[in-house]
XYZ file of C-alpha atoms in Angstrom:
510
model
C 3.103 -132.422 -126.563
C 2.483 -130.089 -129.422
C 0.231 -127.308 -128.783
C -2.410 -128.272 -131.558
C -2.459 -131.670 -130.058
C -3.399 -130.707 -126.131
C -5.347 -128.035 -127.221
C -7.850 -130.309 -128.994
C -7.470 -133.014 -126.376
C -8.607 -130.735 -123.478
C -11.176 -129.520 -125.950
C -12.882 -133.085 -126.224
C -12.373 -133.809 -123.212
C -14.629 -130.768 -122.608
C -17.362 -131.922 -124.483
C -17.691 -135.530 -123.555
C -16.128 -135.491 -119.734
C -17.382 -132.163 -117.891
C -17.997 -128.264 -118.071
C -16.282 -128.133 -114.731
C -13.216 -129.919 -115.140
C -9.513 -129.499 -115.519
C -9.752 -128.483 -119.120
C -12.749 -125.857 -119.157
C -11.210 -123.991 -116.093
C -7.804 -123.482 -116.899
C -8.578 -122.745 -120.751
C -11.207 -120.112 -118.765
C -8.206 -118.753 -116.944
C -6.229 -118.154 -118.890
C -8.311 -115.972 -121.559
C -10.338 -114.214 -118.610
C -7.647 -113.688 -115.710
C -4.889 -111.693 -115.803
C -3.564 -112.446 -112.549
C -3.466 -116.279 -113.548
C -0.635 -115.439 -115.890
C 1.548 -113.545 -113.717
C 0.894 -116.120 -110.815
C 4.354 -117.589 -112.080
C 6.191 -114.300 -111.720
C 4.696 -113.048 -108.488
C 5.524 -115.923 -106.273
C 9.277 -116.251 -107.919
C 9.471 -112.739 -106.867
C 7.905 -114.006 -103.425
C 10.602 -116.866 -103.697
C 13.343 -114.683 -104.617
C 12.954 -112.128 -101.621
C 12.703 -115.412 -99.499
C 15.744 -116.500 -100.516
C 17.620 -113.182 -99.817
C 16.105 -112.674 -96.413
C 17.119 -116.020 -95.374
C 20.210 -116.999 -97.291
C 22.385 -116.956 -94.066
C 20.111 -119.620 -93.003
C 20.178 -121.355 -95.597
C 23.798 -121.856 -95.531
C 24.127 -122.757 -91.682
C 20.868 -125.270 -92.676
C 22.796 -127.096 -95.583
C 25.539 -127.140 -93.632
C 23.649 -129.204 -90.777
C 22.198 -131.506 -93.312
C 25.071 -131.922 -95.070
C 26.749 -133.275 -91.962
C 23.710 -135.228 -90.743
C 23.130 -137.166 -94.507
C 26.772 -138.318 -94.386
C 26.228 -139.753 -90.867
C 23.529 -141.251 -91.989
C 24.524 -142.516 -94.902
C 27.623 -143.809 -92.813
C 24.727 -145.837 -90.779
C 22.956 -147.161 -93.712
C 19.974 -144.951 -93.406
C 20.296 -143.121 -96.613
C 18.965 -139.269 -97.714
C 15.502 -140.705 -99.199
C 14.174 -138.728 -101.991
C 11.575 -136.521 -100.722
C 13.199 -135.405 -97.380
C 12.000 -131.520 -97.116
C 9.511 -131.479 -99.755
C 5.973 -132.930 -97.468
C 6.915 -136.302 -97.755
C 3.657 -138.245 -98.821
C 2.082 -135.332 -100.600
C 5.162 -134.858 -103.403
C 4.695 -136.109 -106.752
C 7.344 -137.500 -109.153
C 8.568 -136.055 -112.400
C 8.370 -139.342 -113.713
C 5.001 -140.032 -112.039
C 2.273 -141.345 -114.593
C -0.170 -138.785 -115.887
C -3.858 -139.243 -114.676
C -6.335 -139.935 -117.016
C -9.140 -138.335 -115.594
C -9.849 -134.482 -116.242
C -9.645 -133.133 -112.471
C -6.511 -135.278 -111.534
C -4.663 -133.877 -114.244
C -5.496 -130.150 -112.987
C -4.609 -131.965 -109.927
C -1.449 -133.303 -111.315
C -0.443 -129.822 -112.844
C -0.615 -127.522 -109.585
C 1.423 -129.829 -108.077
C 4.321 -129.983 -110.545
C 4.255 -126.081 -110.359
C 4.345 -126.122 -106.371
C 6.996 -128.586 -106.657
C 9.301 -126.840 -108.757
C 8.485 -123.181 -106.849
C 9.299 -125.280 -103.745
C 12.630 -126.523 -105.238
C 13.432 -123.473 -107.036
C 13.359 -121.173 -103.462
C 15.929 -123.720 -102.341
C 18.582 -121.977 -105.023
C 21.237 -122.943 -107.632
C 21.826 -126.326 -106.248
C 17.776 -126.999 -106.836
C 17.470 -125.648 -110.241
C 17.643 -129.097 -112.273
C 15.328 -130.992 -110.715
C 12.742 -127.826 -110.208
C 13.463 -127.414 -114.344
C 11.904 -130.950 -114.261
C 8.851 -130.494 -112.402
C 7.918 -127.291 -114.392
C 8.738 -129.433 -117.454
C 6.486 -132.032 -116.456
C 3.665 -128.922 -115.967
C 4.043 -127.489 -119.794
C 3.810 -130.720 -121.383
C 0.300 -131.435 -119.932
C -0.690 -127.772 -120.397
C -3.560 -127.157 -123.014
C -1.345 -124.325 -124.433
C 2.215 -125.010 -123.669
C 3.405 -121.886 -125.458
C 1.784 -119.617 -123.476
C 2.889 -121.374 -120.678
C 6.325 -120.745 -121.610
C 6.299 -117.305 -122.000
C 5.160 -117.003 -118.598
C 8.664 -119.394 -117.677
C 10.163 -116.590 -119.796
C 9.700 -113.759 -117.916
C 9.538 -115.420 -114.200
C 12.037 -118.079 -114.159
C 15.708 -117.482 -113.563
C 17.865 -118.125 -116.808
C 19.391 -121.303 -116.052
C 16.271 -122.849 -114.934
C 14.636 -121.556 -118.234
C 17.368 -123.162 -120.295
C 17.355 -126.667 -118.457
C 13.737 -126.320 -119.764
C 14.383 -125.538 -123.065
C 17.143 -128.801 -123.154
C 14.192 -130.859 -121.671
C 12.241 -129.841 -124.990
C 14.663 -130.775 -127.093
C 14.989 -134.252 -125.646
C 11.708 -134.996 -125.923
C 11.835 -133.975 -129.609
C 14.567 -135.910 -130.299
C 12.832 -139.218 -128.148
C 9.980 -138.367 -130.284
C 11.611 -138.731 -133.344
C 13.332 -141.899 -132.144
C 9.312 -143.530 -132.503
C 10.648 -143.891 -135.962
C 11.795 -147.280 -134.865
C 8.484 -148.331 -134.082
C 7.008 -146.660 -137.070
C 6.130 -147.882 -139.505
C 5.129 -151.409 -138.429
C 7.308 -153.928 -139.736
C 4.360 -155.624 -141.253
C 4.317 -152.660 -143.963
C 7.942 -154.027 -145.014
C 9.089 -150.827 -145.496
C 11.178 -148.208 -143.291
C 11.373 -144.162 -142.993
C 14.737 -142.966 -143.869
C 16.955 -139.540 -143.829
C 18.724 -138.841 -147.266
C 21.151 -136.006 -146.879
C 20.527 -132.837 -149.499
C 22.652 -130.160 -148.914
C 24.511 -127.723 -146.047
C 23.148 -124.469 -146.140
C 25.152 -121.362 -145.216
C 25.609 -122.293 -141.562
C 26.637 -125.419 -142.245
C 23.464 -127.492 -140.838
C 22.795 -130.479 -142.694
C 19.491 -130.062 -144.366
C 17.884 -133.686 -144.798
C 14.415 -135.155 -146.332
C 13.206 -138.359 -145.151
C 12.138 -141.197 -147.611
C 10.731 -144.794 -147.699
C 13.071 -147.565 -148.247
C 11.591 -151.111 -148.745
C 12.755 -153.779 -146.787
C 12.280 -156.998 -149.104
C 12.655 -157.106 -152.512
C 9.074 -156.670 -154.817
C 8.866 -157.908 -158.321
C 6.685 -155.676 -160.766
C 2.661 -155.049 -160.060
C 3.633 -156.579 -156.439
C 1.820 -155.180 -153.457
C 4.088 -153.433 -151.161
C 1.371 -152.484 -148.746
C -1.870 -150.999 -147.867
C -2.668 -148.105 -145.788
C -5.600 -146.473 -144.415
C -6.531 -142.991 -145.205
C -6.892 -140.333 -142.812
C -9.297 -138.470 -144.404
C -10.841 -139.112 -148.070
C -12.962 -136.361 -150.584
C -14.571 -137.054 -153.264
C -14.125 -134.382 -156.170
C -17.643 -131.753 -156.221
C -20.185 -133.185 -158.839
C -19.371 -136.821 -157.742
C -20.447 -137.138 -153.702
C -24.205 -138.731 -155.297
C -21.974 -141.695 -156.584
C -19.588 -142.865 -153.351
C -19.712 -143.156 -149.844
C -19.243 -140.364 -147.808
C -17.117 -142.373 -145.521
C -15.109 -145.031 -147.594
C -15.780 -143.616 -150.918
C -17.105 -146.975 -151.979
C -18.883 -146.730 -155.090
C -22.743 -147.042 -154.157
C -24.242 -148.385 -157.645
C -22.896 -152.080 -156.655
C -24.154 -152.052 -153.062
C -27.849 -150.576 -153.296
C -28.948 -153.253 -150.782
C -27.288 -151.752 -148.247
C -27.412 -147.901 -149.255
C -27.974 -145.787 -146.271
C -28.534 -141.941 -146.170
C -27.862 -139.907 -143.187
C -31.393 -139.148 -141.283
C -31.010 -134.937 -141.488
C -28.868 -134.554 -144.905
C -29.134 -135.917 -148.222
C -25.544 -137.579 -147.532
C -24.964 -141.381 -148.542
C -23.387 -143.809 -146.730
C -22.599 -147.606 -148.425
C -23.923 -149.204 -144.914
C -25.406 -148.247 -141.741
C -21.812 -149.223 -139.935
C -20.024 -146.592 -142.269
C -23.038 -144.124 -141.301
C -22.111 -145.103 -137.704
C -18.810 -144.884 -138.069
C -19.008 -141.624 -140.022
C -21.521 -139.809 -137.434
C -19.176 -141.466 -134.526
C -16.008 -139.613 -136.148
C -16.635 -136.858 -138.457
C -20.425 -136.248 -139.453
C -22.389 -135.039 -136.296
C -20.235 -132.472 -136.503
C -20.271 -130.977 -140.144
C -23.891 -132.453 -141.061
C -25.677 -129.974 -143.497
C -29.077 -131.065 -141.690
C -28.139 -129.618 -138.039
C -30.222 -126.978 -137.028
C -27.699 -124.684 -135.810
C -24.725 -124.827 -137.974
C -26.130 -126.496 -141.330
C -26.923 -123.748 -143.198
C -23.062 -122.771 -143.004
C -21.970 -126.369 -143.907
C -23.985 -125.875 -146.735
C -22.218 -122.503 -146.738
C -18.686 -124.325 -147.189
C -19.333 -126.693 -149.193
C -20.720 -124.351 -151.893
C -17.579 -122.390 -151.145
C -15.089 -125.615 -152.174
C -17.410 -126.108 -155.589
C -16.933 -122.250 -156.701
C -13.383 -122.252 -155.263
C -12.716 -125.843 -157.529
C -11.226 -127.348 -154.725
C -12.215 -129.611 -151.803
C -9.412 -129.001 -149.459
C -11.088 -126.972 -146.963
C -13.656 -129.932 -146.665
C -11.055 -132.153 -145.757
C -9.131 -129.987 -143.461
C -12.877 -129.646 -141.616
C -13.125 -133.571 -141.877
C -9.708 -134.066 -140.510
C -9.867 -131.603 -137.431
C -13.299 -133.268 -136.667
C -11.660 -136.416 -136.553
C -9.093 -135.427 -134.140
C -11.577 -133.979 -131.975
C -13.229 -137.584 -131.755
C -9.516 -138.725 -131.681
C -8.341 -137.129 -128.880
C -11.550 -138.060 -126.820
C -10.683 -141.785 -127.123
C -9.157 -143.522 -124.053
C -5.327 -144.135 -124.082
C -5.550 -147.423 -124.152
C -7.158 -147.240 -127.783
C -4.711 -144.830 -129.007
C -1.162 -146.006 -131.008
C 1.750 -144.648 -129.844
C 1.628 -142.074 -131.936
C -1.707 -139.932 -132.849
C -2.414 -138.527 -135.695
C -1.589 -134.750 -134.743
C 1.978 -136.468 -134.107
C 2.530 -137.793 -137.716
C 0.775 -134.655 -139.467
C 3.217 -132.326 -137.651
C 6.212 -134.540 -139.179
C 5.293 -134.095 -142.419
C 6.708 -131.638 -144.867
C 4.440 -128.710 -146.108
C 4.044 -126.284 -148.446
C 5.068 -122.557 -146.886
C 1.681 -120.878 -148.853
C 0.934 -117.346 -146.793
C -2.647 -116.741 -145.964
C -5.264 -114.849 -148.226
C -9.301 -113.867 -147.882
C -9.744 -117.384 -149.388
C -7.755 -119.152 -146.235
C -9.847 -116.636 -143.853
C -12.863 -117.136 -145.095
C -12.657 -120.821 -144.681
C -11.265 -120.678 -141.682
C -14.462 -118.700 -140.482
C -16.357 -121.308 -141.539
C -14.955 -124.147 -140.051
C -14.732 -122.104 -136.655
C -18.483 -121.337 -136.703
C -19.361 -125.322 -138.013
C -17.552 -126.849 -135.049
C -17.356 -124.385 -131.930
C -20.671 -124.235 -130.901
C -20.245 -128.160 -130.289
C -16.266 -127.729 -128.741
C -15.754 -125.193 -126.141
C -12.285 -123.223 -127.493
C -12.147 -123.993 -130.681
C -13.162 -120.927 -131.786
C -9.964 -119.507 -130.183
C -7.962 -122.743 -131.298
C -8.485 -122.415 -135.245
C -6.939 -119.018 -135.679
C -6.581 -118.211 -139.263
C -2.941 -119.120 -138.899
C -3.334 -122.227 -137.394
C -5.601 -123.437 -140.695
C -3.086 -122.407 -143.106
C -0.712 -124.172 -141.185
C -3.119 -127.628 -141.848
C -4.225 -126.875 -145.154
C -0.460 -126.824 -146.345
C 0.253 -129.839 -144.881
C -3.138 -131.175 -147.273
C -1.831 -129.359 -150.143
C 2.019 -130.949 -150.040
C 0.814 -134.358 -148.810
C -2.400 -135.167 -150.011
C -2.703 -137.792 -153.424
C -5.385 -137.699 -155.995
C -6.831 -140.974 -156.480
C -8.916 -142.522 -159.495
C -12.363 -144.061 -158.357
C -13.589 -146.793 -159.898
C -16.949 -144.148 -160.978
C -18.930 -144.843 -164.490
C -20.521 -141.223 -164.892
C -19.008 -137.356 -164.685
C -19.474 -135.178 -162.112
C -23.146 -133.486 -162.252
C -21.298 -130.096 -162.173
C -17.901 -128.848 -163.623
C -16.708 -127.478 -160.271
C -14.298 -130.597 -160.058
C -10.815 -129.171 -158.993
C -8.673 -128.043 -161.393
C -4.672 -128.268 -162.158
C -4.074 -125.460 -160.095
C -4.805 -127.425 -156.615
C -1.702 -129.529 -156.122
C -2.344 -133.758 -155.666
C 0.061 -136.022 -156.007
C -1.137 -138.180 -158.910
C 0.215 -140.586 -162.060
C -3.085 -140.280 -163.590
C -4.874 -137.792 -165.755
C -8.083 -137.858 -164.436
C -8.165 -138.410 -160.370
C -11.629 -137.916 -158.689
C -10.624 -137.788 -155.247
C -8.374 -136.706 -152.603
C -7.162 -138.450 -149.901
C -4.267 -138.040 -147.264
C -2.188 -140.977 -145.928
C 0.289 -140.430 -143.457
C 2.970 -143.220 -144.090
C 2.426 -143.250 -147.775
C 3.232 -139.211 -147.607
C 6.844 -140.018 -146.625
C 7.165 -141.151 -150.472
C 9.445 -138.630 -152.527
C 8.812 -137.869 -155.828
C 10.484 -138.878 -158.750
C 9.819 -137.932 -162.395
C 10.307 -142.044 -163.090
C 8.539 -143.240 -160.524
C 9.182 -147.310 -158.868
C 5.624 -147.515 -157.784
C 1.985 -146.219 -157.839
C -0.651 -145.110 -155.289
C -3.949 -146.560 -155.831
C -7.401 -146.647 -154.583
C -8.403 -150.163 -153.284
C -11.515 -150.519 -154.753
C -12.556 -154.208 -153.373
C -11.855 -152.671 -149.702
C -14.317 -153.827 -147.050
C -13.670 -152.761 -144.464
C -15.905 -150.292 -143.616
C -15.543 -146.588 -142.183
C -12.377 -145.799 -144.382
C -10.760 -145.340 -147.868
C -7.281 -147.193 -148.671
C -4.926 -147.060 -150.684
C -2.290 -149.657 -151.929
C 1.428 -149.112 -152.705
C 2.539 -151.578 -155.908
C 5.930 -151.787 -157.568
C 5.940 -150.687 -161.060
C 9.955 -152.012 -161.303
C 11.329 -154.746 -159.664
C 12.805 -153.640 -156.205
C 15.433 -154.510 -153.946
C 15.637 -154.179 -150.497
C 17.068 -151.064 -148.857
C 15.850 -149.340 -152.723
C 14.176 -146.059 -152.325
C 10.454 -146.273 -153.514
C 9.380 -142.983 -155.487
C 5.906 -141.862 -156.460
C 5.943 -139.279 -159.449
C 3.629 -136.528 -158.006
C 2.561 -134.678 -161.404
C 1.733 -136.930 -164.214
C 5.180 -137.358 -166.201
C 4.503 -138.997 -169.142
C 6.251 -138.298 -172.352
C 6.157 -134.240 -171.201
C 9.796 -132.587 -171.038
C 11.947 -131.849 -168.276
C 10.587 -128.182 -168.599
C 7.248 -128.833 -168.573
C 7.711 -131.058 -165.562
C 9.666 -128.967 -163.483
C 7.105 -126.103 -164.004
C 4.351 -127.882 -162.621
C 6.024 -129.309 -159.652
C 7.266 -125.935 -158.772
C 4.283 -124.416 -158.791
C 2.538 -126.913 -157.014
C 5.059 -128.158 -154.787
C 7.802 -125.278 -154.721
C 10.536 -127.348 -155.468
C 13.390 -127.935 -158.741
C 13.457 -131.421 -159.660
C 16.735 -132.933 -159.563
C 15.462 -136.815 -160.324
C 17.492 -139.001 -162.427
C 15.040 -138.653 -165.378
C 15.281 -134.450 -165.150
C 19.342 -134.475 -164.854
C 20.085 -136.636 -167.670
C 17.091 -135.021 -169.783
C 18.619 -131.765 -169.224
C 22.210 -132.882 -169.451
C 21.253 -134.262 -172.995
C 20.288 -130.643 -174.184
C 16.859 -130.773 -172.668
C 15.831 -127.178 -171.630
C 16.306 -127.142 -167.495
């Protein structure tokens, strides 16, 4: 569990569950109390001077059991698998995790008891105590710090048996790749091998590989967005939700009840308010005037990143509070921590914005203010800024202002003239290519309400197992120069398509 993810789960679980649950009092803990971080430590050290004063006993104990399980086992009684540890009270490692707030906190002491109880037993204890304190930090709303405390308390084998469970779990993570994406998408994430850097590690990129073939201006498949902006100037003309053009749909035009926002229906005002909007609505007593604040901010700074990144981590604050049941297999902090993102350091801009956001959406989450450190943000705008795709609504009029963003904020587009921004998570895994096999576009006859899509057509006939390519500047008729100078100042990267190497192979200037 990453530690954005539980972080913002315990958070909205905070708002819409209890003030006095699992959540609020360990999050209290542990930035008030001292003495809750070196619990860890003290009662190793407790453990460890148990274990000297009675390792004679020890000894002459395992001895007796030793002889006793292998009469019993002789007579068909077996060792059972909690004898020694309270019997009805222990808990399993692969126990399910409660759903409820208290039971987890519940659920959490007892996977540290169990592994302090374990780990006082010695060497021949340490792998399955590593499991119960593994089963601890990956419920814990900040498994990190969690860790350190492991650091400094646990013995070294017991911390490394840890530190393989991690890795597992990565690596079972990234085997969800067989579930994602569906197979009714038709197409499949793959690894395409780079290069070996110096210490020989194989540095990959992963791709999207169709798995049919797709004649040209066939639909490959359609994909909802995460989050979708509409450039500054232009929010008058779409809906704030879907960005549905609202000049065709005045019958059912809806503005929010405290802000001038528009909505194309009251179920994508519901759906908006439900998700995103209570919490960044310019008409809230006690936080509009600094959503008014931000959004001014994005129109002078010609970009409306920061108003998604506040979109998206209001989303995932609803997110997270939504039962398990509802929830894929993956959430949506799982697939925007996969994705690839630009490695921009943070400035006054990133702070300031940051600021913002904190003081928009704290006073409604308990611990975010401590959550969105400025680091944190640049760490989610960058994934907006490598991932996100500009998009061409289908508008008839300019924006009212000329604060619409400008070359210098990166969007993957084909076009010359996008109008929004939106970010997809499936459709992100698309590498560029200078000659692109197919385009990203805006669905414009979408109805179903609540969200913007997008649609992925082949612009080349395609075969399956073919790599499908987006090109994320516009390419054109410009040079190989000109092209690789945008895309590494956007996108920090050399091209090395097809098109560039035989451009510059033909006496085209690299």
């Amino acid at each position: 569990m990453s530690t954005t993810k539980s972080y913002l789960l315990t958070a909205a679980a905070t708002v819409t569950v209890l003030l006095g649950g699992y959540a609020v009092y360990f999050d209290y803990k542990r930035r008030n109390d001292a003495s809750f971080r070196r619990k860890l430590r003290q009662e190793k050290k407790k453990a460890h001077q148990f274990n000297e004063e009675r390792a004679a006993e020890r000894r002459r104990q395992q001895a007796e059991q030793t002889a006793k399980a292998g009469a019993a086992a002789a007579a068909g009684g077996g060792l059972g698998g909690a004898a020694g540890l309270g019997g009805g009270a222990d808990i399993g490692v692969d126990d399910p995790v409660p759903a409820g707030q208290e039971e987890r906190g519940e659920y959490f002491l007892k996977q540290l008891q169990q592994g302090e109880t374990l780990l006082a037993r010695g060497p021949s204890a340490y792998t399955e105590a590593a499991s119960h304190f593994f089963a601890a930090l990956r419920i814990y709303p900040e498994p990190m710090n969690l860790l350190m405390v492991f650091q400094q308390s646990l013995p070294q084998p017991v911390l490394e048996l840890i530190m393989e469970k991690m890795a597992a779990d990565v690596r079972s993570s990234e085997e969800n790749y067989n579930t994602f994406p569906t197979n009714t998408q038709n197409v499949k994430v793959i690894e395409v091998k780079q290069t070996v850097n110096e210490a020989g590690k194989k540095i990959v990129r992963r791709g999207l590989v169709v798995q049919k073939d797709y004649n040209e201006g066939e639909e490959i498949y359609r994909e909802d967005a995460v989050v979708g902006v509409v450039d500054s100037g232009l929010e008058d003309q779409t809906c704030q939700s879907c960005l549905s053009p609202l000049t065709a749909i005045a019958t059912t035009l809806t503005t929010c009840t405290d802000c001038p926002s528009s909505f194309c229906s009251p179920s994508c005002l519901e759906t908006a308010s439900v998700q995103w909007h209570s919490l960044l609505c310019s008409g809230k007593s006690e936080t509009g005037e600094l959503v008014i604040e931000l959004k001014q901010h994005c129109e002078e700074a010609k970009s409306t990143v920061a108003w998604g990144v506040a979109m998206f981590l209001a989303k995932m604050v609803w997110e997270e509070g939504v039962e398990a049941g509802e929830k894929g297999e993956w959430s949506t902090w799982d697939h925007l921590e996969r994705l690839y993102d630009l490695k921009k350091a943070s400035t006054e801009v990133e702070e300031k914005e940051a600021g913002l956001i904190r003081r928009i959406i704290a006073p409604s989450v308990p611990g975010f203010e401590e959550f969105l450190t400025t680091a944190r943000y640049i760490q989610i705008k960058n994934k907006f800024l490598y991932n996100s795709y500009g998009v061409t609504l289908p508008l008839t009029s300019s924006p009212s202002n000329t604060a619409a963003p400008t070359t210098t904020t990166p969007r993957r587009t084909h076009t010359p003239s996008p109008n929004a921004t939106i970010l997809t998570l499936l459709t992100s895994y698309i590498s560029h290519s200078c000659e692109p096999n197919v385009t990203v576009e805006y669905v414009s006859d979408y109805k179903k309400e609540g969200k913007a899509e997008v649609k992925v057509v082949a612009k080349k006939e395609l075969k399956e197992g073919d790599e499908i390519f987006v090109s994320y500047v516009e390419a054109g008729e410009r040079g190989v120069k000109e092209r690789r100078k945008e895309l590494k100042s956007k996108y920090a990267f050399h091209c090395k398509c097809t098109r560039c190497l035989a451009e510059s192979e033909k006496g085209g200037t690299a």
